[in-house]
């Protein structure tokens, strides 16, 4: 099972234990869940409510979407005796993105206020998690945040992806979300309490990320892998389409500024008298994103090679 960590232990006598658990989550799993993370349950319940209502308002438009059309065409070919292969380039997902500089849904009326409050709390939690990573890696406090802001010159990117995975009549023919690693830094996921489907790839096997009520799932993206010089890995994950239930998924991304330069932390390249080679190139995050958007669902290592070749 994916590790579930009591984040409140960081503030008490069990701090060392909590630090070790988070280090293990970063090094061995790339995914872990935080309980007692400090975000009020009352706010989390409001988030569930407004996102569920927002989805209901969008439900009809999803029925007319490209994934539904393509799946229906594939099923029709099967019915007529044709051979249809699995849909490999679409996701069975209804999704929209929340960014500070873009318009947000205005229905239901409480959506904007609730999600703004939630995002503010998540951003603070992300910065606390990054400080724990700094400490566990032996870096100065605030190192990752400083790197993501180009030494304070630019704001890191913080965006939220609100997804629903509706019931799928043929989950054998399409993924909820295809396997990928995340491009950025720290990802905070508020997933469904009851409907599963999220899986990570560990030791060659797909493992379920079990629903834990009101927990926040944390995973590390490609830029944390680079900064840690591979000590923390970004992990392949996917979402399965399911025939029953409607899965809610709210993922927030604390990423570097597009103008930030990312490279392995210098301190991690020298341990006492021994020099450790850099396993990743130095690059500007915006250049990495140019590569990532074209190769998101492809093997990870060629992305680093491509961005290194472009320097």
CSV table of N, CA and C in Angstrom, one decimal, residues 166-236:
chain,number,residue,atom,x,y,z
A,166,UNK,N,-15.9,9.9,-15.6
A,166,UNK,CA,-17.3,9.3,-15.6
A,166,UNK,C,-17.3,7.8,-15.8
A,167,UNK,N,-18.4,7.1,-15.4
A,167,UNK,CA,-18.5,5.7,-15.7
A,167,UNK,C,-18.2,5.4,-17.2
A,168,UNK,N,-17.5,4.4,-17.5
A,168,UNK,CA,-17.1,4.1,-18.9
A,168,UNK,C,-17.7,2.7,-19.2
A,169,UNK,N,-18.4,2.7,-20.3
A,169,UNK,CA,-19.1,1.4,-20.7
A,169,UNK,C,-18.1,0.3,-21.2
A,170,UNK,N,-16.9,0.7,-21.6
A,170,UNK,CA,-15.9,-0.2,-22.1
A,170,UNK,C,-14.5,0.2,-21.6
A,171,UNK,N,-14.3,0.0,-20.3
A,171,UNK,CA,-12.9,0.3,-19.8
A,171,UNK,C,-11.8,-0.5,-20.3
A,172,UNK,N,-12.1,-1.6,-21.0
A,172,UNK,CA,-11.1,-2.4,-21.7
A,172,UNK,C,-10.6,-1.8,-22.9
A,173,UNK,N,-11.2,-0.7,-23.4
A,173,UNK,CA,-10.8,-0.1,-24.6
A,173,UNK,C,-10.2,1.3,-24.5
A,174,UNK,N,-10.2,1.9,-23.3
A,174,UNK,CA,-9.7,3.3,-23.1
A,174,UNK,C,-9.2,3.4,-21.7
A,175,UNK,N,-8.2,4.3,-21.5
A,175,UNK,CA,-7.7,4.6,-20.2
A,175,UNK,C,-8.5,5.9,-19.7
A,176,UNK,N,-8.6,5.9,-18.3
A,176,UNK,CA,-9.0,7.2,-17.7
A,176,UNK,C,-8.0,8.3,-18.0
A,177,UNK,N,-6.8,8.0,-17.7
A,177,UNK,CA,-5.7,8.9,-18.0
A,177,UNK,C,-4.5,8.0,-18.3
A,178,UNK,N,-3.8,8.2,-19.5
A,178,UNK,CA,-2.7,7.4,-19.9
A,178,UNK,C,-1.5,7.6,-18.9
A,179,UNK,N,-0.7,6.5,-18.9
A,179,UNK,CA,0.5,6.5,-18.0
A,179,UNK,C,1.5,7.6,-18.4
A,180,UNK,N,2.0,8.3,-17.4
A,180,UNK,CA,2.9,9.5,-17.6
A,180,UNK,C,3.6,9.8,-16.3
A,181,UNK,N,4.7,10.6,-16.3
A,181,UNK,CA,5.2,11.2,-15.1
A,181,UNK,C,4.8,12.7,-15.2
A,182,UNK,N,4.8,13.4,-14.1
A,182,UNK,CA,4.5,14.8,-14.1
A,182,UNK,C,5.7,15.6,-14.3
A,183,UNK,N,5.6,16.7,-15.1
A,183,UNK,CA,6.7,17.5,-15.6
A,183,UNK,C,7.3,18.3,-14.5
A,184,UNK,N,6.5,18.8,-13.5
A,184,UNK,CA,6.9,19.9,-12.6
A,184,UNK,C,7.5,19.4,-11.3
A,185,UNK,N,7.1,20.1,-10.2
A,185,UNK,CA,7.7,19.9,-8.9
A,185,UNK,C,7.0,19.0,-8.0
A,186,UNK,N,6.1,19.6,-7.1
A,186,UNK,CA,5.4,18.9,-6.1
A,186,UNK,C,3.9,18.9,-6.5
A,187,UNK,N,3.3,17.8,-6.6
A,187,UNK,CA,1.9,17.6,-7.0
A,187,UNK,C,1.1,17.2,-5.8
A,188,UNK,N,0.0,17.9,-5.5
A,188,UNK,CA,-0.9,17.6,-4.4
A,188,UNK,C,-2.3,17.2,-4.9
A,189,UNK,N,-2.7,16.0,-4.7
A,189,UNK,CA,-3.9,15.5,-5.2
A,189,UNK,C,-5.0,15.2,-4.1
A,190,UNK,N,-6.1,15.8,-4.3
A,190,UNK,CA,-7.3,15.5,-3.5
A,190,UNK,C,-8.1,14.5,-4.3
A,191,UNK,N,-8.0,13.2,-4.0
A,191,UNK,CA,-8.7,12.3,-4.9
A,191,UNK,C,-10.0,11.8,-4.2
A,192,UNK,N,-10.8,11.0,-5.0
A,192,UNK,CA,-12.1,10.6,-4.5
A,192,UNK,C,-11.9,9.7,-3.3
A,193,UNK,N,-12.9,9.8,-2.4
A,193,UNK,CA,-12.9,9.0,-1.2
A,193,UNK,C,-13.2,7.5,-1.4
A,194,UNK,N,-14.0,7.3,-2.5
A,194,UNK,CA,-14.5,5.9,-2.7
A,194,UNK,C,-14.2,5.3,-4.0
A,195,UNK,N,-14.1,6.1,-5.1
A,195,UNK,CA,-13.9,5.5,-6.4
A,195,UNK,C,-12.4,5.5,-6.7
A,196,UNK,N,-11.8,4.4,-6.8
A,196,UNK,CA,-10.4,4.3,-7.0
A,196,UNK,C,-10.1,4.4,-8.5
A,197,UNK,N,-8.9,3.9,-8.9
A,197,UNK,CA,-8.5,4.0,-10.3
A,197,UNK,C,-7.1,4.5,-10.5
A,198,UNK,N,-6.6,5.3,-9.6
A,198,UNK,CA,-5.2,5.8,-9.7
A,198,UNK,C,-4.2,4.7,-9.3
A,199,UNK,N,-3.2,4.5,-10.2
A,199,UNK,CA,-2.2,3.5,-10.0
A,199,UNK,C,-0.8,4.1,-10.2
A,200,UNK,N,0.2,3.6,-9.5
A,200,UNK,CA,1.6,3.9,-9.8
A,200,UNK,C,2.4,2.7,-10.2
A,201,UNK,N,3.4,2.9,-10.9
A,201,UNK,CA,4.3,1.8,-11.4
A,201,UNK,C,5.4,1.6,-10.4
A,202,UNK,N,5.5,0.5,-9.7
A,202,UNK,CA,6.6,0.3,-8.8
A,202,UNK,C,7.2,-1.1,-9.0
A,203,UNK,N,8.5,-1.2,-9.2
A,203,UNK,CA,9.1,-2.5,-9.4
A,203,UNK,C,8.4,-3.3,-10.5
A,204,UNK,N,8.0,-2.6,-11.5
A,204,UNK,CA,7.4,-3.3,-12.7
A,204,UNK,C,6.0,-3.7,-12.5
A,205,UNK,N,5.3,-3.3,-11.4
A,205,UNK,CA,3.9,-3.7,-11.2
A,205,UNK,C,3.1,-2.4,-10.9
A,206,UNK,N,1.9,-2.5,-11.4
A,206,UNK,CA,0.9,-1.4,-11.1
A,206,UNK,C,0.3,-1.6,-9.8
A,207,UNK,N,0.4,-0.5,-8.9
A,207,UNK,CA,-0.1,-0.6,-7.5
A,207,UNK,C,-1.2,0.5,-7.4
A,208,UNK,N,-2.3,0.1,-6.7
A,208,UNK,CA,-3.4,1.1,-6.5
A,208,UNK,C,-3.0,2.1,-5.5
A,209,UNK,N,-3.3,3.3,-5.7
A,209,UNK,CA,-3.3,4.4,-4.7
A,209,UNK,C,-4.6,4.4,-3.9
A,210,UNK,N,-4.6,3.7,-2.8
A,210,UNK,CA,-5.9,3.5,-2.1
A,210,UNK,C,-6.6,4.8,-1.7
A,211,UNK,N,-7.9,4.9,-1.8
A,211,UNK,CA,-8.6,6.0,-1.3
A,211,UNK,C,-8.5,6.1,0.2
A,212,UNK,N,-8.1,7.2,0.8
A,212,UNK,CA,-8.1,7.5,2.2
A,212,UNK,C,-8.8,8.8,2.4
A,213,UNK,N,-9.9,8.8,3.2
A,213,UNK,CA,-10.8,9.9,3.3
A,213,UNK,C,-10.0,11.2,3.7
A,214,UNK,N,-10.2,12.2,3.0
A,214,UNK,CA,-9.7,13.6,3.3
A,214,UNK,C,-8.1,13.6,3.4
A,215,UNK,N,-7.5,12.7,2.8
A,215,UNK,CA,-6.0,12.8,2.8
A,215,UNK,C,-5.6,13.6,1.5
A,216,UNK,N,-4.4,14.0,1.5
A,216,UNK,CA,-3.8,14.7,0.3
A,216,UNK,C,-2.7,13.8,-0.2
A,217,UNK,N,-2.8,13.3,-1.4
A,217,UNK,CA,-1.7,12.5,-2.0
A,217,UNK,C,-0.7,13.5,-2.6
A,218,UNK,N,0.6,13.1,-2.3
A,218,UNK,CA,1.7,13.9,-2.7
A,218,UNK,C,2.5,13.1,-3.7
A,219,UNK,N,2.9,13.6,-4.8
A,219,UNK,CA,3.9,13.0,-5.7
A,219,UNK,C,4.9,14.0,-6.2
A,220,UNK,N,6.1,13.5,-6.6
A,220,UNK,CA,7.2,14.3,-7.0
A,220,UNK,C,7.3,14.3,-8.5
A,221,UNK,N,7.5,15.4,-9.1
A,221,UNK,CA,7.6,15.5,-10.6
A,221,UNK,C,9.0,15.5,-11.1
A,222,UNK,N,9.2,15.6,-12.4
A,222,UNK,CA,10.5,15.5,-13.0
A,222,UNK,C,11.5,16.5,-12.5
A,223,UNK,N,11.1,17.7,-12.1
A,223,UNK,CA,12.0,18.7,-11.6
A,223,UNK,C,12.6,18.4,-10.2
A,224,UNK,N,11.8,17.8,-9.4
A,224,UNK,CA,12.3,17.3,-8.1
A,224,UNK,C,13.4,16.2,-8.3
A,225,UNK,N,13.1,15.3,-9.3
A,225,UNK,CA,14.1,14.3,-9.7
A,225,UNK,C,15.4,14.9,-10.1
A,226,UNK,N,15.3,16.0,-10.9
A,226,UNK,CA,16.6,16.7,-11.3
A,226,UNK,C,17.3,17.3,-10.2
A,227,UNK,N,16.5,18.1,-9.4
A,227,UNK,CA,17.2,18.9,-8.3
A,227,UNK,C,17.8,17.9,-7.3
A,228,UNK,N,17.2,16.7,-7.0
A,228,UNK,CA,17.8,15.8,-6.1
A,228,UNK,C,18.8,14.9,-6.7
A,229,UNK,N,19.1,15.1,-8.0
A,229,UNK,CA,20.1,14.3,-8.8
A,229,UNK,C,19.7,12.8,-8.8
A,230,UNK,N,18.4,12.6,-8.9
A,230,UNK,CA,17.9,11.2,-9.0
A,230,UNK,C,17.6,10.5,-7.7
A,231,UNK,N,17.9,11.2,-6.6
A,231,UNK,CA,17.5,10.6,-5.3
A,231,UNK,C,16.0,10.4,-5.1
A,232,UNK,N,15.3,11.4,-5.5
A,232,UNK,CA,13.8,11.3,-5.6
A,232,UNK,C,13.4,11.2,-7.0
A,233,UNK,N,12.6,10.2,-7.3
A,233,UNK,CA,12.2,9.9,-8.7
A,233,UNK,C,10.8,10.3,-9.0
A,234,UNK,N,10.6,10.9,-10.1
A,234,UNK,CA,9.2,11.1,-10.6
A,234,UNK,C,8.7,9.7,-11.1
A,235,UNK,N,7.5,9.4,-10.7
A,235,UNK,CA,7.0,8.0,-10.9
A,235,UNK,C,5.9,7.9,-12.0
A,236,UNK,N,5.9,6.9,-12.8
A,236,UNK,CA,4.9,6.7,-13.8
A,236,UNK,C,3.6,6.4,-13.0
